[in-house]
Short mmCIF file of C-alpha atoms in Angstrom, two decimals:
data_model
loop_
_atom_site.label_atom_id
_atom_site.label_comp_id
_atom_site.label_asym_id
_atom_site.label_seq_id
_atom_site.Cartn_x
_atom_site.Cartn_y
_atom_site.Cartn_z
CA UNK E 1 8.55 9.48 0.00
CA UNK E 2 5.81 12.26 -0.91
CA UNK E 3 2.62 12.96 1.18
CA UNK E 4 -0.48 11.19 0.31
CA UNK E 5 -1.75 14.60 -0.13
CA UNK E 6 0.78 15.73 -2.72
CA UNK E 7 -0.01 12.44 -4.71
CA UNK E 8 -3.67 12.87 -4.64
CA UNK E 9 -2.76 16.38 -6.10
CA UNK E 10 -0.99 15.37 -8.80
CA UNK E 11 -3.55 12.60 -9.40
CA UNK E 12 -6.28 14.82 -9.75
CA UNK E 13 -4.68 16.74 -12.51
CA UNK E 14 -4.32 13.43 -14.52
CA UNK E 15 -6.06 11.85 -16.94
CA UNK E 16 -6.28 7.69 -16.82
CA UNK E 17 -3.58 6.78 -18.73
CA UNK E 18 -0.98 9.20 -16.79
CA UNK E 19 -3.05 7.72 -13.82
CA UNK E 20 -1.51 4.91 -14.62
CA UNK E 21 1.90 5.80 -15.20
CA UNK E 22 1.98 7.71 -11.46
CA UNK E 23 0.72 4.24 -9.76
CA UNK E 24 3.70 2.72 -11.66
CA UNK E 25 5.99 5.45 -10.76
CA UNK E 26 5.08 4.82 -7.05
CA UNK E 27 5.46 1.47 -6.92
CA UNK E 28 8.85 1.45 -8.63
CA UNK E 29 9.93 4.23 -5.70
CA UNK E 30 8.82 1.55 -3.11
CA UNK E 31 11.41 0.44 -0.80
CA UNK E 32 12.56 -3.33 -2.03
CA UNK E 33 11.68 -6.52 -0.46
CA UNK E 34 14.13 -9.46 -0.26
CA UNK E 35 13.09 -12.06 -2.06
CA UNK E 36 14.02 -14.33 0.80
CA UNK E 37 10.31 -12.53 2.49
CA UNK E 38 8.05 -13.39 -0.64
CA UNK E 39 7.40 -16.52 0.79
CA UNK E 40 3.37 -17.88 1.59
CA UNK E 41 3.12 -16.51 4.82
CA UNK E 42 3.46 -12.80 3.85
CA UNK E 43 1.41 -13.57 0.69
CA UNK E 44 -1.80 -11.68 0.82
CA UNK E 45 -4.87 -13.90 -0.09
CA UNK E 46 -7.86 -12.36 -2.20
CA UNK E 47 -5.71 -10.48 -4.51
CA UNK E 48 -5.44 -10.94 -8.47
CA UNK E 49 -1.91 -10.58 -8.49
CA UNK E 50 1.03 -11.55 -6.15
CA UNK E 51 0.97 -9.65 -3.16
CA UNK E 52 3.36 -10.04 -0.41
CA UNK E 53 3.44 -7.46 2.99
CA UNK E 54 6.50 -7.93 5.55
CA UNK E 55 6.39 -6.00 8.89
CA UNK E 56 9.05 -4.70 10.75
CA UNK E 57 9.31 -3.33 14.01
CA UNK E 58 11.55 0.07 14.44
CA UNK E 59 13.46 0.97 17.42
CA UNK E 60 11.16 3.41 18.26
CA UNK E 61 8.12 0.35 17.88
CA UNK E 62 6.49 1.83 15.21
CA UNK E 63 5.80 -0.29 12.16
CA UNK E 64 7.82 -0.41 8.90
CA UNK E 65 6.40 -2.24 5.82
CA UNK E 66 8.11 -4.29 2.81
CA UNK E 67 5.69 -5.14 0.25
CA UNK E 68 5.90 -6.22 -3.42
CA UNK E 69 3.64 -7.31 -6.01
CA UNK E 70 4.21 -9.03 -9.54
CA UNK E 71 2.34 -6.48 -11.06
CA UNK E 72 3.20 -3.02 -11.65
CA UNK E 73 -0.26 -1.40 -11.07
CA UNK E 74 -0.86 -3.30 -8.45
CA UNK E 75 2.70 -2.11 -6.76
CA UNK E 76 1.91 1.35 -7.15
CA UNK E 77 -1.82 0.44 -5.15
CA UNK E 78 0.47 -1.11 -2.08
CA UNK E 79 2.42 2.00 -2.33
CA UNK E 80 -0.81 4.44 -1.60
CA UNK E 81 -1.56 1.96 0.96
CA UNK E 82 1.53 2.31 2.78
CA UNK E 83 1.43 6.13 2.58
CA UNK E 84 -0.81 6.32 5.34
CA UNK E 85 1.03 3.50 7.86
CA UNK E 86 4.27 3.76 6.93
CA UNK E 87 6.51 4.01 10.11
CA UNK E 88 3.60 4.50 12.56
CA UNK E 89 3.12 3.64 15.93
CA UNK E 90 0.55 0.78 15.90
CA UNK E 91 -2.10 2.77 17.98
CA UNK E 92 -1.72 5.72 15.53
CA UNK E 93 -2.08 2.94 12.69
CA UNK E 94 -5.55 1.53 14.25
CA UNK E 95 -6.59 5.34 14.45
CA UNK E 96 -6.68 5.51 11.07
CA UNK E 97 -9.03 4.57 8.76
CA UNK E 98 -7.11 3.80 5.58
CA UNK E 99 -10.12 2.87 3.32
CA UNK E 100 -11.17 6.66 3.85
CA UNK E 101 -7.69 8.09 3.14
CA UNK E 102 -7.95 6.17 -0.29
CA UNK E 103 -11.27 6.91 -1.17
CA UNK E 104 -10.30 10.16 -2.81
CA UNK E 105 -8.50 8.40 -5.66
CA UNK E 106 -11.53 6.96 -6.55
CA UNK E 107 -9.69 3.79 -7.18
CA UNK E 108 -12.88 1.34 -7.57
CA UNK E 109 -13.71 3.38 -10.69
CA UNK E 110 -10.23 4.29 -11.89
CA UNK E 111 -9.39 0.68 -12.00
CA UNK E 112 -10.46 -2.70 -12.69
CA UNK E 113 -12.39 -4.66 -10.53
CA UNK E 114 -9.44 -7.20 -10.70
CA UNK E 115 -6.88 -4.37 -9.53
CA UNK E 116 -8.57 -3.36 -6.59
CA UNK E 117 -9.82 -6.48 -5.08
CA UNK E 118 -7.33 -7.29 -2.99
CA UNK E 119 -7.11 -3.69 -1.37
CA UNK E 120 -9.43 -4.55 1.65
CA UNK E 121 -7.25 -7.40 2.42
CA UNK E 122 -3.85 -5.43 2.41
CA UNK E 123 -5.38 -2.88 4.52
CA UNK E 124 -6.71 -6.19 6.75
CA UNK E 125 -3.65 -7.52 7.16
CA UNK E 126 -2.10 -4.22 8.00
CA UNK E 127 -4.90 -3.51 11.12
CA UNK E 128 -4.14 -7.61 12.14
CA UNK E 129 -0.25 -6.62 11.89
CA UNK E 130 -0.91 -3.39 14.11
CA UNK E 131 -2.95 -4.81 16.59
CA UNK E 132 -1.27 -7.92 17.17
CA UNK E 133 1.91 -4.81 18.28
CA UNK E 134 -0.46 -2.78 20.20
CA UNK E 135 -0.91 -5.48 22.27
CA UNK E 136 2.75 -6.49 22.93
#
């Protein structure tokens, strides 16, 4: 999986349509989730399209994420999402503030309103996910 940072590079050379095309491409690269896990309770509320988020604890404790969407644009969102928690320990992923990490892709105005809307709930359930483990 790239850095963030290498994907906002190549985002920034990009135009809207290639734009596009890269949040596909990263979705398609994410790792996939059972369908077994799509189920209501991983379903993230508030977002246009089907959104599903399934953690998983490493050895190690840090957190691993499966996540899937219906909707290729939206997949490739959850991707840059993940970027910045993927296989973190949960203090590390309460440390960071992921909102901030995606605000250079400027999604809000790359992006329908539609697209976007569920973003601050992913990231939501991600803190709830993380500090429900810090606490263990």
């Amino acid at each position: 999986m790239q850095s963030l940072a290498d994907i906002l590079d190549e985002y920034s050379f990009l135009d809207g349509d290639d734009r596009y095309r890269l949040l596909i491409d990263l979705g398609r690269d994410l790792e996939p989730m059972p369908d077994a896990l799509k189920t209501d309770a991983t379903l993230v509320r508030g977002c246009s399209a089907s959104v599903w988020v399934y953690p998983t604890v490493r050895d190690d404790g840090a957190l691993h994420f499966l996540a899937d969407s219906n909707a290729a644009i939206t997949k490739g969102i959850i991707a840059l999402v993940l970027l910045t928690v993927q296989d973190r320990q949960p203090a590390e992923i309460l440390a960071i503030d992921i909102a901030d990490a995606l605000a250079p892709f400027d999604l809000k105005n790359q992006l329908s309103s539609n697209r976007t809307q569920g973003i601050p709930n992913m990231i939501a359930l991600i803190r709830e996910t993380a500090v429900r483990y810090a606490a263990a």
